[in-house]
Structures are given as C-alpha cells and as structure tokens.
Coordinates of C-alpha atoms and ligand atoms in Angstrom, one line a residue:
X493 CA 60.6 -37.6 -59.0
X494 CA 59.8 -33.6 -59.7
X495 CA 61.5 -30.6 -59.0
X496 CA 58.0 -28.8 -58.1
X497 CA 57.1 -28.9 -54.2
X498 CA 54.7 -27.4 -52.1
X499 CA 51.4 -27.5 -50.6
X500 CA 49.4 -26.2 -53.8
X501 CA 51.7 -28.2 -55.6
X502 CA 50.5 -31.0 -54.3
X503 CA 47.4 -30.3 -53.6
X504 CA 47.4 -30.2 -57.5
X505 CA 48.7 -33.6 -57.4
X506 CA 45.9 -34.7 -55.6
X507 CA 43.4 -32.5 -57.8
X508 CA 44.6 -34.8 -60.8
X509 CA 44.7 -38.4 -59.0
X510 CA 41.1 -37.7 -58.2
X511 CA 39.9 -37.1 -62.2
X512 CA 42.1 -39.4 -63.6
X513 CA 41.0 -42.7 -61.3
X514 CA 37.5 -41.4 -62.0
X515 CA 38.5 -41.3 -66.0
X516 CA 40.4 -45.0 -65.5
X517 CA 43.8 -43.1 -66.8
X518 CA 46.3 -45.8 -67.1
X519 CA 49.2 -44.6 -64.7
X520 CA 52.1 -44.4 -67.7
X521 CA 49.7 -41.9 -69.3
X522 CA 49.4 -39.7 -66.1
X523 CA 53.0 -38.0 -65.7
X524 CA 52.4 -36.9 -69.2
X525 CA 49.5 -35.0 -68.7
X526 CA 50.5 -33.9 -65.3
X527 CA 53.8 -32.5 -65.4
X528 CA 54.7 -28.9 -67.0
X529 CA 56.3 -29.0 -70.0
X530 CA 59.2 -26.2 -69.4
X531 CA 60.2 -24.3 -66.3
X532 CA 62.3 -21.5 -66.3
X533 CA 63.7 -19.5 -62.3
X534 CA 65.7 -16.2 -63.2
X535 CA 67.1 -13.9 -61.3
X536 CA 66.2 -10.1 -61.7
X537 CA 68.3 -7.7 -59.7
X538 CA 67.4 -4.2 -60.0
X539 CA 68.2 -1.4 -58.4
X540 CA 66.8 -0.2 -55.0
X541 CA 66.0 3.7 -54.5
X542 CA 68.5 3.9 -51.6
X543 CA 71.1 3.0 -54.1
X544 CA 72.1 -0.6 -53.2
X545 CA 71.2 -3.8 -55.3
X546 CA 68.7 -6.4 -55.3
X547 CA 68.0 -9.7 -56.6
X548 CA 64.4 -11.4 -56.7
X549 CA 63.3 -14.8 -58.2
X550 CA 60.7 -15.1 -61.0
X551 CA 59.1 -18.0 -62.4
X552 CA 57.5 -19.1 -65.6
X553 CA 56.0 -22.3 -66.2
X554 CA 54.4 -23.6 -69.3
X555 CA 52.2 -26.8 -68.1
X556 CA 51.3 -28.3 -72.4
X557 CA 51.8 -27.4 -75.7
X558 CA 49.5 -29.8 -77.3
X559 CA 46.5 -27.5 -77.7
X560 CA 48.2 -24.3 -79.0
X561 CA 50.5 -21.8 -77.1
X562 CA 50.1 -21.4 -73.6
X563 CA 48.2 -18.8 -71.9
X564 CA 48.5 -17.8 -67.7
X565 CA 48.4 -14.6 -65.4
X566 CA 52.0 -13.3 -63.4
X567 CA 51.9 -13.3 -60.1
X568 CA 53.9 -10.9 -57.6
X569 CA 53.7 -12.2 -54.0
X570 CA 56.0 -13.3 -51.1
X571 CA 54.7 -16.6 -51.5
X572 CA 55.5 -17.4 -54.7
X573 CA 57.6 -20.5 -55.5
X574 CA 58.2 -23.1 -58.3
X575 CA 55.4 -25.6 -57.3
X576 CA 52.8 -22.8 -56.8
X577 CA 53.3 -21.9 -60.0
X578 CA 53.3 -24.9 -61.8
X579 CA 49.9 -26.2 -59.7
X580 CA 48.6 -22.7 -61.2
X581 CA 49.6 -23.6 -64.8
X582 CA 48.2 -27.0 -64.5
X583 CA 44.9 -25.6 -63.4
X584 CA 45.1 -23.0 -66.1
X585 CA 45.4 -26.3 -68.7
X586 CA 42.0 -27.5 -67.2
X587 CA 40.7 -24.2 -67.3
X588 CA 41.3 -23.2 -71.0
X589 CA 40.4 -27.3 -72.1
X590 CA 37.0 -26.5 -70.2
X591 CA 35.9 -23.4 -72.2
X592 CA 37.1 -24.3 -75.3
X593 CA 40.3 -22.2 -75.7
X594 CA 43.2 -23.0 -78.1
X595 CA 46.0 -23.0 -75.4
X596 CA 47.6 -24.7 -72.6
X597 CA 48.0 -23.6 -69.3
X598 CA 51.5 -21.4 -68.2
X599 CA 52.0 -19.5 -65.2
X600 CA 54.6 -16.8 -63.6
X601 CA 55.4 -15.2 -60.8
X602 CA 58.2 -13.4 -58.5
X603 CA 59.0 -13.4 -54.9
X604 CA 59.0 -10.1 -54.0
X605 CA 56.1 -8.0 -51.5
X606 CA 55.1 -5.4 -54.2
X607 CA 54.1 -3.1 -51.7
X608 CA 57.3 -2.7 -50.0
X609 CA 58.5 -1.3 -53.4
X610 CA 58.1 2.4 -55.0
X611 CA 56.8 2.6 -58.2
X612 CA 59.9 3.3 -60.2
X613 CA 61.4 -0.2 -58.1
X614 CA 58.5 -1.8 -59.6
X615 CA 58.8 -0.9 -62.9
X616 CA 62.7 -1.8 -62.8
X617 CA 61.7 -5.1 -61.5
X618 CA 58.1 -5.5 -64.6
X619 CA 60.8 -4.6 -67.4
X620 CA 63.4 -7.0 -66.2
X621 CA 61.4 -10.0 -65.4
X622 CA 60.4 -9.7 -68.9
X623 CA 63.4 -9.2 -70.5
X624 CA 64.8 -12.4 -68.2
X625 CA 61.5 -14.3 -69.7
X626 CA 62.4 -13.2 -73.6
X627 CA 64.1 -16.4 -74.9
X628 CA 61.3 -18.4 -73.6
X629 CA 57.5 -16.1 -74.7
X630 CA 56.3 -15.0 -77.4
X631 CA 52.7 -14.3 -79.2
X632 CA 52.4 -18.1 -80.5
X633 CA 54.8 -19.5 -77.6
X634 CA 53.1 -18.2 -74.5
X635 CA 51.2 -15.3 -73.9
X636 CA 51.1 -13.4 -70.1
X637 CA 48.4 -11.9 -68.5
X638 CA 47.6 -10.0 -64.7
X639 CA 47.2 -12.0 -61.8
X640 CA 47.7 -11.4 -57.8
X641 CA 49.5 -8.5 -57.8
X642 CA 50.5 -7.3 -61.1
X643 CA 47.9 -5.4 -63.0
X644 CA 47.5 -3.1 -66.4
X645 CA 50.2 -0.8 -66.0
X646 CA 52.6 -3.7 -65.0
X647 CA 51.2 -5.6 -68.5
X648 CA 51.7 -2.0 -70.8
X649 CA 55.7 -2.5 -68.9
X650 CA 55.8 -5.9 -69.8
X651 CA 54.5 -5.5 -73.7
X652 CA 56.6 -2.6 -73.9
X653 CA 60.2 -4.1 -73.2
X654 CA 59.4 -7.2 -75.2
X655 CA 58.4 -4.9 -78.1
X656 CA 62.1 -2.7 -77.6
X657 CA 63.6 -5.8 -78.1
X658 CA 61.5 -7.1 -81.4
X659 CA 62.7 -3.1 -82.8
X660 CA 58.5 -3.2 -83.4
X661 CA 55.2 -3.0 -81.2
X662 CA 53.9 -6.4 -80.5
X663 CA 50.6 -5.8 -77.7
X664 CA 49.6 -9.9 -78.5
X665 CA 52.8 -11.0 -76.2
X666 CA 50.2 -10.2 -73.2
X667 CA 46.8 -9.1 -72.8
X668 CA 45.4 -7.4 -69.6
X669 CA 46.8 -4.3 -70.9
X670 CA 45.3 -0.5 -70.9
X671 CA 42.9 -0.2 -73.6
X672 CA 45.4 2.7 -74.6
X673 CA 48.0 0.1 -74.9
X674 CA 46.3 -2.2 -77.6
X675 CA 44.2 -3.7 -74.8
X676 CA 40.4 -4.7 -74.9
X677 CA 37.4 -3.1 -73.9
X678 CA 36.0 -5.9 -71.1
X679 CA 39.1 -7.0 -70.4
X680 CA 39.7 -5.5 -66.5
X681 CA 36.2 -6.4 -65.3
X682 CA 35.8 -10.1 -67.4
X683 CA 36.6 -12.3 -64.1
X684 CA 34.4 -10.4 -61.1
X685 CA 31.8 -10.4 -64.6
X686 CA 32.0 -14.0 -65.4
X687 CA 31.8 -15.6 -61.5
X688 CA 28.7 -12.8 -60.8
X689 CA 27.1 -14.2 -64.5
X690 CA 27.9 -18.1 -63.2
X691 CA 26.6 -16.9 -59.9
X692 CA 23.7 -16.2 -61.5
X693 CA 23.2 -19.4 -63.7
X694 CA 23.9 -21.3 -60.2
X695 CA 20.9 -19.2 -58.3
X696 CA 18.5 -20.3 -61.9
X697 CA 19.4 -23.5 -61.5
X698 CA 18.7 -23.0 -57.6
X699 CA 15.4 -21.2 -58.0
X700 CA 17.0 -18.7 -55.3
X701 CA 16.0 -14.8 -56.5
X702 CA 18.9 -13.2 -56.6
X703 CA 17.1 -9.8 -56.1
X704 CA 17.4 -9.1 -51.8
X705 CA 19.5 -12.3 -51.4
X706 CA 23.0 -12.0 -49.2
X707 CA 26.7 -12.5 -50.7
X708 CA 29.9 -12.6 -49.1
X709 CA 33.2 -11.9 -50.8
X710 CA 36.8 -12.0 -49.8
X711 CA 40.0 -9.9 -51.5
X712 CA 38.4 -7.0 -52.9
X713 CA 41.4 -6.8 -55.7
X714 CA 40.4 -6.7 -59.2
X715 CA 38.4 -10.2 -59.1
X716 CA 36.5 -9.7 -55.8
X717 CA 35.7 -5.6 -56.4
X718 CA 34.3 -6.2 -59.1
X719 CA 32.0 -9.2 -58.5
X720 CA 31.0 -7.6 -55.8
X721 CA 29.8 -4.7 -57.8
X722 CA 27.9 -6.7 -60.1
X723 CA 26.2 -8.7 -57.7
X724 CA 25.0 -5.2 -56.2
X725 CA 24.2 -4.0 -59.4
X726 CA 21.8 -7.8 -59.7
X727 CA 19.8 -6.5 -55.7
X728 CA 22.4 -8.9 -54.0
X729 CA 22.9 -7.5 -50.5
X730 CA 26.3 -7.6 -50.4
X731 CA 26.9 -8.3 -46.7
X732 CA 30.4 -8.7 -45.7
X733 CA 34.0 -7.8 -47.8
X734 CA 37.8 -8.5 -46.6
X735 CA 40.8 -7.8 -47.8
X736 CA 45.0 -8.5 -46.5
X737 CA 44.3 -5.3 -44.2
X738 CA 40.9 -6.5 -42.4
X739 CA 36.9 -7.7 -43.1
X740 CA 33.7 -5.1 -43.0
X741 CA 30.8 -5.9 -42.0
X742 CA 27.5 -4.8 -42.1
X743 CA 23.7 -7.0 -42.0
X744 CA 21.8 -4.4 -44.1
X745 CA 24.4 -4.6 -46.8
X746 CA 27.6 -2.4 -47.6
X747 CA 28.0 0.1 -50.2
X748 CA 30.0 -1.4 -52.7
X749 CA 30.2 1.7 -55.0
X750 CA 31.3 3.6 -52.2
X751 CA 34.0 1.0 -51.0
X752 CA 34.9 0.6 -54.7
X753 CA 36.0 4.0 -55.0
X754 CA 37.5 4.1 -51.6
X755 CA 39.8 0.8 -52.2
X756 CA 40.8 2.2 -55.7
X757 CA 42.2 5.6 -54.3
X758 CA 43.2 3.8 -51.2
X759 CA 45.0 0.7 -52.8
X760 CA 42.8 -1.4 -50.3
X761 CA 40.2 -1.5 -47.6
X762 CA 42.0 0.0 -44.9
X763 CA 40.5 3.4 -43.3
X764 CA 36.6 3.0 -44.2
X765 CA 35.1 2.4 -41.3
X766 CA 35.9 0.6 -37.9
X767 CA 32.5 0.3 -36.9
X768 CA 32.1 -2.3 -38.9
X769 CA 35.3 -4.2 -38.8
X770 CA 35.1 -8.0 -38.3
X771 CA 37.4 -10.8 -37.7
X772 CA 39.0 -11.7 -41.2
X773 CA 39.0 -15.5 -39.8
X774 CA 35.5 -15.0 -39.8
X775 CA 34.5 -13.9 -43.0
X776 CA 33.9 -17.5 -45.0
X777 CA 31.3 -19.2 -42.3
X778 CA 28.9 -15.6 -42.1
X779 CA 25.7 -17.1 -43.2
X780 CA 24.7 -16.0 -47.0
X781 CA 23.3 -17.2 -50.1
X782 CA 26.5 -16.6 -52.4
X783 CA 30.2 -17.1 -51.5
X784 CA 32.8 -15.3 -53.2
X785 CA 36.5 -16.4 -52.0
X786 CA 38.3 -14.5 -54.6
X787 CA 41.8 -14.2 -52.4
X788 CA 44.3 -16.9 -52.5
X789 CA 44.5 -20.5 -52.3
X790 CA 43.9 -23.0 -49.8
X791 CA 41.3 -20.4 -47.5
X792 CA 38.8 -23.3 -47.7
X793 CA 39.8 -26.5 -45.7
X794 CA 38.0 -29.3 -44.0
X795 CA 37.4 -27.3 -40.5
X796 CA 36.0 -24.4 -42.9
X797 CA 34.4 -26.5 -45.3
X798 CA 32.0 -28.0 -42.7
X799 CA 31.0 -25.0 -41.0
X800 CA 29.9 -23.2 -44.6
X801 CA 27.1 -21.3 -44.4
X802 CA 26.2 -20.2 -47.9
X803 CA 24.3 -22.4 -50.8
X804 CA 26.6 -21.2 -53.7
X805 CA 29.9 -21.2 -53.0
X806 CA 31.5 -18.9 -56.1
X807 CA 35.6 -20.1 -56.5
X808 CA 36.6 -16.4 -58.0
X809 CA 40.4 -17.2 -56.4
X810 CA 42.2 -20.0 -58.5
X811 CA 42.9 -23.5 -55.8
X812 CA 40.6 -22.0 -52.7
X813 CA 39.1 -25.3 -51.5
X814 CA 41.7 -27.7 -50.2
X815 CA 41.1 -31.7 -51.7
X816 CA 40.2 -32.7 -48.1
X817 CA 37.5 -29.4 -47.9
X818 CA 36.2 -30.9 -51.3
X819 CA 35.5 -34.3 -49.8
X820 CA 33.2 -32.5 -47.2
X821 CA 31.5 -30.4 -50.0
X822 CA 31.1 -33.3 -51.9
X823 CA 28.9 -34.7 -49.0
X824 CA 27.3 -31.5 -48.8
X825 CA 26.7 -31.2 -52.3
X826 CA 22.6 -30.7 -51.4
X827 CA 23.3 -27.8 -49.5
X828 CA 26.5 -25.7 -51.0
X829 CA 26.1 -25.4 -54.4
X830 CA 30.2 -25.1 -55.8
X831 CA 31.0 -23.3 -59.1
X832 CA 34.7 -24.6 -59.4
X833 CA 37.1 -21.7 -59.6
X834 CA 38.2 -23.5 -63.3
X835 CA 34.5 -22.5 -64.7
X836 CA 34.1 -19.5 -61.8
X837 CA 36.6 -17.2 -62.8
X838 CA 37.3 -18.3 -66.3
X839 CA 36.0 -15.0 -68.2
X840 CA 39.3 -13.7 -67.2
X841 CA 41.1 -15.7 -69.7
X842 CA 38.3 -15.9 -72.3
X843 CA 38.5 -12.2 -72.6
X844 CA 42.3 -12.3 -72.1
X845 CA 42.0 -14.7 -75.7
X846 CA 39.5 -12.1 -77.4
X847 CA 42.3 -9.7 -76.2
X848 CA 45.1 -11.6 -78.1
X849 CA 42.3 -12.4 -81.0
X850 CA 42.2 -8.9 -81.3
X851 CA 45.7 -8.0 -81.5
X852 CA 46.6 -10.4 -84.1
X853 CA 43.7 -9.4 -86.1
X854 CA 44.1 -5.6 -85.6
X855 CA 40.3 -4.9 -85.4
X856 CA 39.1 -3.9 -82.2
X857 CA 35.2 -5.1 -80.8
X858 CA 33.1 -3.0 -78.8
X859 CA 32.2 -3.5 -75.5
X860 CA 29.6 -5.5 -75.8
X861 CA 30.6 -8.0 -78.3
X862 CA 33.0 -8.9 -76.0
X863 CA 30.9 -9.6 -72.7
X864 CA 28.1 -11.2 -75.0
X865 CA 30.9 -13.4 -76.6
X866 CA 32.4 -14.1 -73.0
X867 CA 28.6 -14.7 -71.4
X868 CA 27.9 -17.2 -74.8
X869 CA 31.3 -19.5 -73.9
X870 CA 30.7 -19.1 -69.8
X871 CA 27.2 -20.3 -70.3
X872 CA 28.0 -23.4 -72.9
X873 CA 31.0 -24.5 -70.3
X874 CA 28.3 -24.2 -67.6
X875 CA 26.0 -26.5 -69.3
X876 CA 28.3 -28.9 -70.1
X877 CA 29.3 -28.8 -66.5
X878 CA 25.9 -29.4 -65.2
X879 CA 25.1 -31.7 -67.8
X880 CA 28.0 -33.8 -66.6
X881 CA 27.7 -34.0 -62.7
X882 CA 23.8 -34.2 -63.3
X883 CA 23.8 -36.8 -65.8
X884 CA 26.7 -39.0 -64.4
X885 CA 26.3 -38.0 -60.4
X886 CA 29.3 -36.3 -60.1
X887 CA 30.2 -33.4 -57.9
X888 CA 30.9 -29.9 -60.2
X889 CA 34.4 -29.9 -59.7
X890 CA 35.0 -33.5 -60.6
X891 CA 32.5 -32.8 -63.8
X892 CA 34.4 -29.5 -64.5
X893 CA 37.8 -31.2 -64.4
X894 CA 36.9 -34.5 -66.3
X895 CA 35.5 -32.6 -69.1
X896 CA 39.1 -30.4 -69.4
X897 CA 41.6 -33.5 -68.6
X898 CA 39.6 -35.4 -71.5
X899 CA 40.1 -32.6 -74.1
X900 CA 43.8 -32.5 -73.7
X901 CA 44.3 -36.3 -72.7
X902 CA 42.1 -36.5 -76.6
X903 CA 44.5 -34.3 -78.1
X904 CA 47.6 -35.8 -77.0
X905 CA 46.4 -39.5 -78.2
X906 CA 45.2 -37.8 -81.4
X907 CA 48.4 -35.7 -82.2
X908 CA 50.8 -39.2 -81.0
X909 CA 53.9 -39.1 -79.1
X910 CA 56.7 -37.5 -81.2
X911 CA 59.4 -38.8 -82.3
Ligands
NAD1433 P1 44.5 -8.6 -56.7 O1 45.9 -8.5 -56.4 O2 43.9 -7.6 -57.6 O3 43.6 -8.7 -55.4 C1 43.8 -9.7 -54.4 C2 42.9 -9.3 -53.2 O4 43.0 -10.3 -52.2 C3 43.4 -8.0 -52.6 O5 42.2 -7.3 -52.2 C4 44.2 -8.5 -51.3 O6 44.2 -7.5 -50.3 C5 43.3 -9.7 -51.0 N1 44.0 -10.6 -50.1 C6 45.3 -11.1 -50.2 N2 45.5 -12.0 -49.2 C7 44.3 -12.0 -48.5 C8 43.9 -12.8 -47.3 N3 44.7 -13.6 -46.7 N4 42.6 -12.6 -46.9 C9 41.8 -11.7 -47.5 N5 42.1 -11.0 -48.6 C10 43.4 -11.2 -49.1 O7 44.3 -10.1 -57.4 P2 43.1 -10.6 -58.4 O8 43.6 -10.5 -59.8 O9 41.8 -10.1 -57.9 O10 43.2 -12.2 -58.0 C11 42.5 -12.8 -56.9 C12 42.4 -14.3 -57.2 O11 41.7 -14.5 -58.4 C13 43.7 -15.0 -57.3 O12 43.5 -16.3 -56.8 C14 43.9 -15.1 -58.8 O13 44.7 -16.2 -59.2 C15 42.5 -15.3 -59.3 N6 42.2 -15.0 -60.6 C16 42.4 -13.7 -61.1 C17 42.1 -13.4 -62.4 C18 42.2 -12.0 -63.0 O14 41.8 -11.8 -64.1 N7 42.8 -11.1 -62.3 C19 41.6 -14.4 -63.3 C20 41.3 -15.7 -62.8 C21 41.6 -15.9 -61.4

C-alpha cells in the first residue's frame, strides 16, 4: 500500500519493475529503493489582489537519502499532485546516480495555474511555499531548483525567505537563481545545452551531419527555447516549434532567434504568425532527424510511438514516453534512436550541483569552466550508456536506468540497513 497515485505515478512504478526484473532485484529489496523517503502537502494561503483569501497545495518529496542530500526542480502547474511528484523525484534518483552526482532525487510542486496570478500573487504564493517547506530543506537536506513553471526570479524569492529566517544569506538552499543572486554563470541555458550536446553525440554515433538536418521541438519554455537555439546555432533546420498556446510551422526552417526573442517578451508563442500555425496534435509525427519533446509527461504513447517520424528522439521533458510507447521504440530501436530524458536533460541538474558547489565554496567559475565541466560528465554518462545497451543489447533507457538503480541499490547494501 502507498499514499502516491496517478498515472505518472505509476507509470514510474512500471519504469522500475522493468529495471529491476532485468537486474534480478529480489522483491523485499524493491519497496526500498522505490518508495520516497519523506513527503510533506502544505497548505499556502495568500492573499488575492481583489482582497479575498486563498489556499493552494504544494508538495515536496524527497525520494533517498543514501547518496547525499536530495536535489529536484519545483513545479507550478494545475496538474500537480502527490504521485506526480514523487514519480518525478524517483526519476531525479536515477538521474543524479547516472551522472555521478552526490544526491538523491526530491521533487516539489503546487497546484495553482501561475498565469491566472499577478506577480505580486506569485511572489506571496514563492515566499510562503518556502517558508511552509522550512522545517523540512536545507543546504545538506535538500536543495530546490526551477522546473515547469517556476523560474529565476521565483528561486532569488525562494533563497531569499529561507535566508530571513536563518538571520544570514544562504544562496546554496537552491540553485537556478540570477547570477546577481549567488547564481551560476551556465546555469539557465545547461538543460536546452546538454540535450542539443547529447543530440549531437547521438547524430556521431549515427553518422547523420548535423549541419542542414531537420529538428522538431515541443514547449518552447526554458528547456525547449533553448535547445532549439543551439541546434540552430549547430545548421539544424529547425522545422517546427509548439507551445500550450499553438505549433509553428515552416519546411525551410523557422527563425529561432527571432521566436526566442518574441516568446521571451511575449511569455509564449502566441501572436507570431498564423501563416504558419499547425495542429499541436500534430507536432511529434512531422518527419525530422531530431525530436525534442521538452513539454510535459506522457506526450509520447503507443499510437504516437508508432507513427514517429524522426531517428533521434531527444527526451528534454522528464517522463515523455509512456512504458507501453517504450515497448514500441524498443522494437524500433533501428530506426528511432532515444536519448532517455534521465541522460537528455540532465545538464540541468549537473550545473544546478556546480551551482551549489559554488555557493558552498564561495568561488565563482567562468562560463566556460562550467559548460566544459557539464559537456565532460554528459559525455562520460553517455558512454557508459552506450557502452551498456551496446555491449549487453539493451535498449538506452533500460541501459540508462540499470546503470542509476545499481549505484544507489550498491550504496544502500554498502551503507546496511540502520538500526
Ligand atoms: P517551462 O515552464 O520553462 O516551459 C514549458 C513549456 O512547455 C512552455 O513553452 C509551455 O507553453 C509548454 N507546454 C506546456 N504544456 C504543453 C503542451 N501540452 N503542449 C505543448 N507545449 C506545452 O518549463 P521547462 O523548465 O522548460 O521544463 C520543460 C520540461 O523539461 C519539463 O518536463 C521539466 O520537468 C523538464 N526539465 C526541466 C529542467 C530545467 O532545468 N528547467 C531540467 C530537466 C528537465
């Protein structure tokens, strides 16, 4: 019995059945490395400009303490729930065990439609969620970070009420803050970075020439913009974008600075052009050498999964392929080409790290000493992924997830159940 439900929840479930059958796990060692640790709801009421009172539901959960404290992004969406945030956690737990990081996996989130709020609402509603979440973080307890929906101002909010309370300034309680804020040079662009550097280990391995090639990409938030940019900046032809408000199209290739620029003023996509609008439902089977799904979960399912056009499929979102989509890609593994979403968009915590790293130490790197450190532990997790489903037969995500269940599962049996 577990208090998490859902349908990422479980599809996390099923994630984990799959690697631990593969690794033999005996099944009294599998609720121990499956379910979180600690869980905490709260309630945050704040109140609304029109002067009357509400109250929204936050989560944190912390999935294992067994590596070092644990490390996730906050999430502010209507869909946000108890099991969505623990499947995120656990996948966080794999993620950070893959690349080498001294942490577990934690998550957060609140239920709440951050658009529908002003910006003095949101604020209200960063500063209490944090001070609700106080008992529980902390710099060597669990660390925060952005995620759908929250982003660097929300982090300087959250860094700042912990810090009123501690009477001192404390930036290593999150990290995807301003660089004016104790933040880290990198830090913003690290994920779109990371999956457009993996994408391009993927086309190496491939023998596809990036230069003139065709990419696809849905959310154009911070993960999606900016892997988008830097597979324009590599000659990718980057064909079709979406967003929540609507997909662009255009053969010939859009112009991603331009729509950069146009979704930062904006706050999205909405207003560019209509001529080349295109059906959002669309947007994942347009033919193309790389595919970025760097949205939400659970986009990618068997019915979608068959009709993939693309031979890399990039996971920049965390959980976008459902289990029943990976069967099908597993058969298709010849032709589609997956970088799991634990490797794909893991330079966002790896910087996230040199950002805590940096805090601790006080001594600040430049800019590129942190995307050559972030390039050197995306390329050794990449190997070892390869290495993996290439020596053993294994499809990537089953590679990429052994290799992080076995470095916790190793350090649980080596650290022994207490008492
Ligand atoms: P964001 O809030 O900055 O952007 C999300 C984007 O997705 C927006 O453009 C939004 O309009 C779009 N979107 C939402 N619902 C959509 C839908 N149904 N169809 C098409 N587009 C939709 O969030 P982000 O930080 O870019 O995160 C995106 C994904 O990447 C999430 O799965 C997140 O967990 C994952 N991720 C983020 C980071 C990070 O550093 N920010 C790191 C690792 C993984």
């Amino acid at each position: 019995m577990t208090s998490y439900r859902g349908p990422v929840f479980e599809m996390a479930v099923k994630q984990f059945e799959v690697i631990a059958n593969y690794l033999s796990i005996p099944d009294d060692a599998r609720p121990r490395l499956l379910l979180p640790k600690r869980s905490v709801t709260v309630s945050c009421p704040i109140h609304r400009d029109d002067g009357t009172t509400a109250v929204f539901e936050g989560y944190r959960v912390q999935h294992h303490l067994t590596l070092g404290p644990t490390k996730g992004g906050t999430r502010f969406a209507p869909t946000v729930d108890l099991g969505e945030v623990a499947a995120l956690a656990i996948w966080m737990s794999w993620k950070c065990a893959l690349v080498g990081l001294p942490y577990g996996g934690a998550k957060g989130g609140i239920n709440v439609d951050p658009s529908t709020l002003s910006k003095r609402e949101l604020e209200a509603l960063s500063r209490r969620y944090m001070q609700e979440m106080i008992p529980f973080v902390g710099p060597h307890t669990d660390v925060m970070a952005p995620d759908l929906g929250t982003n660097e101002q929300i982090m300087a909010w959250f860094m700042d009420t912990y810090s009123m309370y501690q009477g001192q300034t404390v930036t290593e309680i999150v990290t995807g803050k301003p660089v004016s804020a104790g933040g880290t040079l990198g830090r913003r662009e690290a994920t779109g970075r990371g999956v457009a550097h993996l994408v391009r280990r993927a086309a190496d391995e491939l023998k596809i020439r990036l230069n003139g090639s065709t990419a696809v990409v849905q959310g154009f938030g911070n993960v999606g913009s900016i892997a988008a940019l830097e597979l324009h900046n590599m000659g990718v032809k980057v064909i079709a974008v979406s967003d929540h408000t609507g997909a662009l199209y255009r053969p010939r290739g859009l112009d991603i600075p331009q729509l950069v620029r146009h979704a930062s003023s904006q706050g999205s996509l909405d207003g560019y052009s209509n001529e080349l609008a295109l059906d959002p439902a669309e947007i994942l089977t347009v033919p193309c050498d790389v595919l970025v799904p760097a949205a939400v979960e659970r986009v990618i399912d068997a019915g979608t999964a068959a009709k993939l056009r693309c031979r890399i499929l990039a996971e920049g979102a965390n959980g976008p392929t459902t289990p029943e989509a990976d069967r099908i890609l597993e058969a298709r593994q010849d032709e589609v080409f997956v970088i799991p979403d634990i490797l794909c968009n893991s330079g966002g915590v790896v910087v996230s790290y040199f950002e805590w790293v940096q805090d601790l130490q006080r001594l600040f790197w430049e800019e590129e000493e942190v995307m050559r450190r972030e390039y050197q532990l995306l390329d050794r997790a990449f190997d070892r992924v390869l290495a993996r489903s290439k020596g053993e037969n294994l499809f990537n995500r089953t590679a990429a997830m052994a290799i992080g269940v076995e470095r916790v599962r190793g350090a649980k049996e080596t650290r022994g159940l207490f008492p």
